[in-house]
mmCIF file of C-alpha atoms in Angstrom:
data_model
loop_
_atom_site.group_PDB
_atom_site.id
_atom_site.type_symbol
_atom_site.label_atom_id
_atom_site.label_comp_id
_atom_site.label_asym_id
_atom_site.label_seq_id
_atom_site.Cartn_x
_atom_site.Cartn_y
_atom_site.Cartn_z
ATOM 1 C CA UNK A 660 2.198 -11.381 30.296
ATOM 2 C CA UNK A 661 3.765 -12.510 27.024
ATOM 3 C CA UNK A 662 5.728 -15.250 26.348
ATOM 4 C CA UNK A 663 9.073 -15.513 24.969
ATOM 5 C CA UNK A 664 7.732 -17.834 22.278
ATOM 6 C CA UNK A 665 5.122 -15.323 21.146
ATOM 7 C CA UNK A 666 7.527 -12.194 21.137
ATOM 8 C CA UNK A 667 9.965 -14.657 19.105
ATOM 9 C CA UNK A 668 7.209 -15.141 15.787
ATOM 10 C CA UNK A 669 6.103 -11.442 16.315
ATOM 11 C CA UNK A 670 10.043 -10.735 15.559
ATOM 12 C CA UNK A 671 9.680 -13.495 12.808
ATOM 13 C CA UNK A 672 7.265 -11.657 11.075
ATOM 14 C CA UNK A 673 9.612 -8.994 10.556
ATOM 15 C CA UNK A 674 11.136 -10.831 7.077
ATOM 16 C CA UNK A 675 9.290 -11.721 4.516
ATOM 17 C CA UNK A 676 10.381 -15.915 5.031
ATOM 18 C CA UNK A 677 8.424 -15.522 8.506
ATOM 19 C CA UNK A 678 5.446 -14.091 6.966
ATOM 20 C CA UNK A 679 5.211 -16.764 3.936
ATOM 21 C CA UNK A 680 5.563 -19.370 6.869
ATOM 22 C CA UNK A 681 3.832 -17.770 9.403
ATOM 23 C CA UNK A 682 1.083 -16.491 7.379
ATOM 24 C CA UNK A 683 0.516 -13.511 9.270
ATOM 25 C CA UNK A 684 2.122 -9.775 9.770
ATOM 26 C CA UNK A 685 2.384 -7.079 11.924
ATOM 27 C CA UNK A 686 0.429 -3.862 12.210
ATOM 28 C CA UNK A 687 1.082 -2.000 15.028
ATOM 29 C CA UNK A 688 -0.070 1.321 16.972
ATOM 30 C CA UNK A 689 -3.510 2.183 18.191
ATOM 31 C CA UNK A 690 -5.208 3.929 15.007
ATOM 32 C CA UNK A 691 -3.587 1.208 12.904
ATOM 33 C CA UNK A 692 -4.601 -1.777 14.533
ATOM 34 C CA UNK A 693 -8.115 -0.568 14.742
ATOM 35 C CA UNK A 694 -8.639 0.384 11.248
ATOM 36 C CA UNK A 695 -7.490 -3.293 10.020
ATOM 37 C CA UNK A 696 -9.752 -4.491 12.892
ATOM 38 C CA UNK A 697 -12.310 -2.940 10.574
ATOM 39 C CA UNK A 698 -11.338 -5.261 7.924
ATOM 40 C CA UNK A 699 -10.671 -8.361 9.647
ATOM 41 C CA UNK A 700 -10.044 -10.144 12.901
ATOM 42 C CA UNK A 701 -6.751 -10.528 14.582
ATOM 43 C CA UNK A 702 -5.207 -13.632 15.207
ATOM 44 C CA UNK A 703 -3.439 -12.075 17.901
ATOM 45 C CA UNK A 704 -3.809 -8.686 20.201
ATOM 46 C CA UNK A 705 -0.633 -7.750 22.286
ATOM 47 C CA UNK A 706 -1.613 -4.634 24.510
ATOM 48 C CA UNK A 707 -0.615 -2.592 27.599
ATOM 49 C CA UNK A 708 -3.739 -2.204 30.003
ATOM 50 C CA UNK A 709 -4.840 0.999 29.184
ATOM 51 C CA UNK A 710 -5.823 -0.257 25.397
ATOM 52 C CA UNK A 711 -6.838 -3.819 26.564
ATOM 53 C CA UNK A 712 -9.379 -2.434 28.795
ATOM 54 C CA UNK A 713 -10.864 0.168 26.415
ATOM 55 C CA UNK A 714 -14.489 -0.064 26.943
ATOM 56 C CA UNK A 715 -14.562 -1.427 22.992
ATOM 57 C CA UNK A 716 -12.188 -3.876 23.078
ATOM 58 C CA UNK A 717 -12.690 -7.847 24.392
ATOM 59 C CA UNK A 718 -11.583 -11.051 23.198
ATOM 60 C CA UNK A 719 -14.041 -11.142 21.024
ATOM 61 C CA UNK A 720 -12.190 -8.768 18.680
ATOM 62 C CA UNK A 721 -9.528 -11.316 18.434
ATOM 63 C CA UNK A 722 -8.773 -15.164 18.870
ATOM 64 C CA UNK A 723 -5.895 -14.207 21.335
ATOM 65 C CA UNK A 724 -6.150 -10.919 23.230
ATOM 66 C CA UNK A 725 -2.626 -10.388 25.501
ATOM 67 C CA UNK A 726 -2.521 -7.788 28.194
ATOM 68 C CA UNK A 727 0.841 -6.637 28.752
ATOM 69 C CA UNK A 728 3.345 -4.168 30.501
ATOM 70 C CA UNK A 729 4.571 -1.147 28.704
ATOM 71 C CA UNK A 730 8.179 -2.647 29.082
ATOM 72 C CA UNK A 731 7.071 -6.469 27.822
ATOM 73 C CA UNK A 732 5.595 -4.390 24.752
ATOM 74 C CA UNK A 733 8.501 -2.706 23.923
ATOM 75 C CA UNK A 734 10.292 -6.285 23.886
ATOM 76 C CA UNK A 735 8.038 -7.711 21.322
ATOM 77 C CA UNK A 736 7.653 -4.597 19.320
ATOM 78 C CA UNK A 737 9.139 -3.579 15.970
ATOM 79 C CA UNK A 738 9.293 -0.110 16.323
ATOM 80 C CA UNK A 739 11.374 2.264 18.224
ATOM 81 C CA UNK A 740 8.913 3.865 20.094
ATOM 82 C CA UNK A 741 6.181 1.459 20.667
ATOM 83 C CA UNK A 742 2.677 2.638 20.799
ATOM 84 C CA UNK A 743 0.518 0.845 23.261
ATOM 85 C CA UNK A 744 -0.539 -1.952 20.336
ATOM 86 C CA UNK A 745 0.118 -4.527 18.040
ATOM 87 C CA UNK A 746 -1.879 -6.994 16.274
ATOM 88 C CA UNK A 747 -0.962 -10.109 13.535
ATOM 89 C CA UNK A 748 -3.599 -10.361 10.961
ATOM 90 C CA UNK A 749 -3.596 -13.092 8.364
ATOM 91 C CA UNK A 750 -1.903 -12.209 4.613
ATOM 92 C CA UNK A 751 -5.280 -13.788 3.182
ATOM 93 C CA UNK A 752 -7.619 -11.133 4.701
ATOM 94 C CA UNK A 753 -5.346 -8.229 3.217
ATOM 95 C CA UNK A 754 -3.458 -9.448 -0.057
ATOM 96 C CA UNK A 755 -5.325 -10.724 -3.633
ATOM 97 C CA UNK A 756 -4.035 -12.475 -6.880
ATOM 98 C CA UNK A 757 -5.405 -13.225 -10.055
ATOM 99 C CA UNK A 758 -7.564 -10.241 -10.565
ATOM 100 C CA UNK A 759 -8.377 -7.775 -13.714
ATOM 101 C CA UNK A 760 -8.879 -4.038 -13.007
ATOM 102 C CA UNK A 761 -12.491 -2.663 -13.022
ATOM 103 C CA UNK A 762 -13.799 -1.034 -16.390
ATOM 104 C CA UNK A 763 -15.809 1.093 -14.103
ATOM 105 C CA UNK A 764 -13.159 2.692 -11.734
ATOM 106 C CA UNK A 765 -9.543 3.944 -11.687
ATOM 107 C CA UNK A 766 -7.107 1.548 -10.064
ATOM 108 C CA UNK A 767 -3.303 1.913 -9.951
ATOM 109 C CA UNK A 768 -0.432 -0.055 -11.389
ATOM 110 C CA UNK A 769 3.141 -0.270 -9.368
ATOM 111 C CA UNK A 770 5.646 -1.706 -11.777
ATOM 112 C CA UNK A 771 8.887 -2.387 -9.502
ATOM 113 C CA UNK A 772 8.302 0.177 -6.559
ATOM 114 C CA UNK A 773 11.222 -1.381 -4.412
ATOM 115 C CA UNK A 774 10.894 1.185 -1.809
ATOM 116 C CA UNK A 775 8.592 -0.074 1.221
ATOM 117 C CA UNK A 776 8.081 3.558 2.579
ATOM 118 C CA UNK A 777 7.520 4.826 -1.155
ATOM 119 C CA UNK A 778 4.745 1.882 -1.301
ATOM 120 C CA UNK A 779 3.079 2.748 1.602
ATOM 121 C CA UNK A 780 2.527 6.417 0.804
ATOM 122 C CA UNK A 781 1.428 5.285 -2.096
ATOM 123 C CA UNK A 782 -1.405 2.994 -1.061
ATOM 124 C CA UNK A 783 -2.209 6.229 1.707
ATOM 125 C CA UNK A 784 -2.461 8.503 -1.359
ATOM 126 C CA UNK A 785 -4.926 6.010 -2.966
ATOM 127 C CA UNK A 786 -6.937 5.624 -0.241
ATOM 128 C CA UNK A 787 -7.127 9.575 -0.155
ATOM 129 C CA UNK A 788 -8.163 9.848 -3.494
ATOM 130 C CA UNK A 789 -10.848 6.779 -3.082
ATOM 131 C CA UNK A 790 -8.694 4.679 -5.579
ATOM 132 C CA UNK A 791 -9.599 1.311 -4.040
ATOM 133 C CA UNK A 792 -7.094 -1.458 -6.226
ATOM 134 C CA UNK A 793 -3.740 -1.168 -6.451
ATOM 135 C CA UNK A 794 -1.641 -4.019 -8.640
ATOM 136 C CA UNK A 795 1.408 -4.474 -7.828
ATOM 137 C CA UNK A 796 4.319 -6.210 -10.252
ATOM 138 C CA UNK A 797 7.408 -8.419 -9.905
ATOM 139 C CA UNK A 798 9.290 -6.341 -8.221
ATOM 140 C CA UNK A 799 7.641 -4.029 -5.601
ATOM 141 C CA UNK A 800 8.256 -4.191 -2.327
ATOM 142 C CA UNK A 801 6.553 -6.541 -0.104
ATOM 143 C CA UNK A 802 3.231 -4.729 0.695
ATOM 144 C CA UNK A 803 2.991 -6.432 4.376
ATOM 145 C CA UNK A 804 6.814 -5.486 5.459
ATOM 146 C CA UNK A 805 5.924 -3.928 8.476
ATOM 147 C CA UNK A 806 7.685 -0.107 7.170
ATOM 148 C CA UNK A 807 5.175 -0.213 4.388
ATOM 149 C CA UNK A 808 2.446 -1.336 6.956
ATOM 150 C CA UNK A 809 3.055 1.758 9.288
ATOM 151 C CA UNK A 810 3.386 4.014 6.203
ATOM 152 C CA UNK A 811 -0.231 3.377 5.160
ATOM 153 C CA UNK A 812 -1.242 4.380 8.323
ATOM 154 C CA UNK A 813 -4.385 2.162 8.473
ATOM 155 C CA UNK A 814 -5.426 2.818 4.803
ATOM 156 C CA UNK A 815 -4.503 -0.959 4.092
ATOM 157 C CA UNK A 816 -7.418 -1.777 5.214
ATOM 158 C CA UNK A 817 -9.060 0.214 2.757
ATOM 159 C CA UNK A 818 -7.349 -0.362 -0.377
ATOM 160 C CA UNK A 819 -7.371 -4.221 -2.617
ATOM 161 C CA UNK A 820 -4.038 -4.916 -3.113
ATOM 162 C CA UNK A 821 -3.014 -7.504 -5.814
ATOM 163 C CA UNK A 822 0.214 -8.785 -6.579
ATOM 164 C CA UNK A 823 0.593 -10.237 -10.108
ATOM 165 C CA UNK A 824 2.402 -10.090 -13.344
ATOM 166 C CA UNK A 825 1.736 -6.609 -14.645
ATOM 167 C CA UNK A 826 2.243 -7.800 -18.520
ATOM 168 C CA UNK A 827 0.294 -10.849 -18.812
ATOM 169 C CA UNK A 828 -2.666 -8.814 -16.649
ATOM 170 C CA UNK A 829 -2.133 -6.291 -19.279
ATOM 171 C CA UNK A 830 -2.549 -8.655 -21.618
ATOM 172 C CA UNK A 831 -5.724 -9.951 -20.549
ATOM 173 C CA UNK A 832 -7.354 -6.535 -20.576
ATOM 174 C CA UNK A 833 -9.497 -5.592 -23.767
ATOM 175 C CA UNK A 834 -7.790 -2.889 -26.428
ATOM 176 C CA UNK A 835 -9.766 0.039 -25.524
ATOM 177 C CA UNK A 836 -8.768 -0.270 -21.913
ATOM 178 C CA UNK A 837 -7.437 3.198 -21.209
ATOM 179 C CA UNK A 838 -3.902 3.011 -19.741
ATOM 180 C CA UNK A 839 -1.921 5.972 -18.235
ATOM 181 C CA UNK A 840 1.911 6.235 -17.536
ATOM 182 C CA UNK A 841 4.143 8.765 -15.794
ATOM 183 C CA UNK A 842 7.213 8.737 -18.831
ATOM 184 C CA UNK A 843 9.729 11.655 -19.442
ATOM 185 C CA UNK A 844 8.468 11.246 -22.799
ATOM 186 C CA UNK A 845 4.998 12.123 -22.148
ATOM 187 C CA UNK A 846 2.511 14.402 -22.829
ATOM 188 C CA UNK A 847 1.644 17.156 -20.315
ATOM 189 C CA UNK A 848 -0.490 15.829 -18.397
ATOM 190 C CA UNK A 849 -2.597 19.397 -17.463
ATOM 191 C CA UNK A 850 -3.225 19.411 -21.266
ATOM 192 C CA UNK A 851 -4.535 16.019 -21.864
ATOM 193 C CA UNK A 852 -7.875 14.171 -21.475
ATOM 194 C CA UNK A 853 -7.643 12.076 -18.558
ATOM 195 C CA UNK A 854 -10.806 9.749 -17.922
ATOM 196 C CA UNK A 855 -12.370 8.887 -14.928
ATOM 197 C CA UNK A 856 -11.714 5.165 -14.943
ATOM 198 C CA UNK A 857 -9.016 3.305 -16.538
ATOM 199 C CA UNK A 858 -5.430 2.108 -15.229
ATOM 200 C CA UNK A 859 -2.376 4.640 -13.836
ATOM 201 C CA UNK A 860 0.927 3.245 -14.289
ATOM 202 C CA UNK A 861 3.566 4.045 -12.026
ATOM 203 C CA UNK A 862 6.950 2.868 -12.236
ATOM 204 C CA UNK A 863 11.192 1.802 -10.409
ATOM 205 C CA UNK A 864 11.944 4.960 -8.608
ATOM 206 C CA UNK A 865 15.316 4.886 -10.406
ATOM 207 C CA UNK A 866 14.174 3.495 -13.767
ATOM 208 C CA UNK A 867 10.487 3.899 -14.583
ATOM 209 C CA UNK A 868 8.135 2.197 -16.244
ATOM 210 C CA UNK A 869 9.809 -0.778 -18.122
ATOM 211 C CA UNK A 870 9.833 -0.663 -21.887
ATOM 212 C CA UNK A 871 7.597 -3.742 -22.592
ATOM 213 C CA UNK A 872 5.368 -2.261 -19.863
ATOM 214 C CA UNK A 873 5.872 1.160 -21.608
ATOM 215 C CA UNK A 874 5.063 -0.103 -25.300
ATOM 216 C CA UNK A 875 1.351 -1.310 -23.795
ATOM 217 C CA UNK A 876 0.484 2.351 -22.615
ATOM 218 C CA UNK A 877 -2.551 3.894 -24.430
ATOM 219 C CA UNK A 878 -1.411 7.682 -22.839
ATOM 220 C CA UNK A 879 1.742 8.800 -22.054
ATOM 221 C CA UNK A 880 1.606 11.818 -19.105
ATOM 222 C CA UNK A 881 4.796 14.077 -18.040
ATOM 223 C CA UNK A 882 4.298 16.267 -15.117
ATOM 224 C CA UNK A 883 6.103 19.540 -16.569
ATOM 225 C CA UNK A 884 7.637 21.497 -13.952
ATOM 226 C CA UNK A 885 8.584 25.171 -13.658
ATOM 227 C CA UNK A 886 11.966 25.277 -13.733
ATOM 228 C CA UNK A 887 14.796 26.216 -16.347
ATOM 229 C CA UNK A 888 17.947 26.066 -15.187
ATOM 230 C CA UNK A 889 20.264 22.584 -15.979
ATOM 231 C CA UNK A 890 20.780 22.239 -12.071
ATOM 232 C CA UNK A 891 16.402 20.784 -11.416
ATOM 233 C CA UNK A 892 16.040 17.484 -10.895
ATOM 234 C CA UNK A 893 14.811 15.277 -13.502
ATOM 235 C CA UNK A 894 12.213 13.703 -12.298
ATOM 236 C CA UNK A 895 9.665 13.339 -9.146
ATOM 237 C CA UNK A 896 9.826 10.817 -6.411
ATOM 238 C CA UNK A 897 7.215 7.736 -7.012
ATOM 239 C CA UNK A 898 4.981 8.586 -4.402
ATOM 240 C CA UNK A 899 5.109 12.394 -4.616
ATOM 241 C CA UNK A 900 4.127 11.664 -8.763
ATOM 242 C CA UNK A 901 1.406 9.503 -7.762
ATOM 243 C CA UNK A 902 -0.109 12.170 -5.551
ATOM 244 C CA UNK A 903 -0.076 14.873 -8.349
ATOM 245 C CA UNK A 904 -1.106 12.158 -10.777
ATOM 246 C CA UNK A 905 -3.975 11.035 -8.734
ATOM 247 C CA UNK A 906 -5.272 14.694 -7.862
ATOM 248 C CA UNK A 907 -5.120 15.931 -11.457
ATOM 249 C CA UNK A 908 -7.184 12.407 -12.526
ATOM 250 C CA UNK A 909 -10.207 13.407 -9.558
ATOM 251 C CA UNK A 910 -9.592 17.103 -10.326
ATOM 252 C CA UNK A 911 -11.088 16.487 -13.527
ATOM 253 C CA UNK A 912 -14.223 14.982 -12.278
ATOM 254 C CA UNK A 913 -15.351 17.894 -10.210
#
């Protein structure tokens, strides 16, 4: 059984203030939950029976483990249909600062993704293509609201992610550093030398990369598309970019 105090700071965690106080956040569902388990303990397991007494699970796989009805779950969940589940995790296990990207890998850049579904896609799309740091600017989304949480679909646990100021990290990096932005200005990105390590740059879903963001780009990529009639759209969503982005980048290294 759960208590009403504990379903009240699982429904804290919901805003960002509860999860700055609280320290923790939800992930919820049963593929989820046991792919951040992978990563790091729970500080807390709410579950129905049928989960709790999976022949892998035990208390040992988290300081509090809470068996639970279906209905009591659905009280303390945060999703319409809840799915047998939920676990709060610390913020320190999953989120960095004050880190440079590799010279040896390809990481990505978010520079104001405001979207939390958009955000989560995107750190799924990295974790598809193997891309394990993502940066995010001032700006983004908070990467532990639970939408972008159930977005990644357990690749979280997978992927660094780093919140800091994108131009003073910029700043920091050495001159031959390659970095790569999406820009309606760019070159076409199926005609230019991509590298297999270096920085992608992706930017506001309504306004881009910013311009002093913009100026520090060493390539400039447009993703031409095939249309020619004044009624296309003008540009891609974020995450949809970052996908076609991404695959041309590891298409290259075949």
């Amino acid at each position: 059984m759960i208590s009403k105090a504990k379903i009240k700071l699982i429904h804290s965690l919901e805003n960002k203030k509860g999860r700055c106080d609280e320290g923790l956040f939800v992930a919820e569902g049963p593929k989820i939950v046991a792919d951040m388990m992978a990563r790091a303990r729970p500080r807390l397991i709410v579950a129905t029976t049928d989960w709790a007494e999976y022949p892998s699970v035990s208390e040992r796989y988290a300081e509090v483990l809470i068996e639970c009805s279906a209905d009591e779950l659905c009280r303390a969940s945060l999703l319409k249909t809840p799915q047998s589940v939920l676990a709060l995790f610390a913020v320190d296990d999953f989120i960095t600062k004050a880190s440079l990207p590799s010279p040896h890998k390809l990481s990505i850049a978010l520079d104001a993704v405001q979207d939390p579904g958009n955000l989560g896609t995107i750190i799924r799309i990295a974790d598809w293509f193997g891309i394990e740091d993502i940066f995010l600017g001032e700006g983004c989304a908070d990467p532990l609201n639970p939408k972008v949480v159930q977005a990644t679909m357990g690749s979280l646990a997978r992927v660094n992610i780093c919140q800091t100021n994108l131009v003073d990290m910029i700043g920091q990096m050495s001159n031959d550093f390659p970095i790569y932005g999406t820009t309606l200005d760019g070159r076409n990105i199926y005609k230019e030398s991509l590298t297999g390590t270096g920085l992608i740059v992706m930017g506001n879903e309504g306004n881009g990369i910013s311009q002093e963001i913009k100026d520090r780009l060493t390539h400039k990529l447009y993703i031409p598309n095939n249309q020619h009639c004044t009624t296309a759209p003008d540009s891609l969503n974020v995450a949809v970019a970052t996908a076609i982005t991404c695959a041309e980048f590891r298409r290259r290294q075949l």
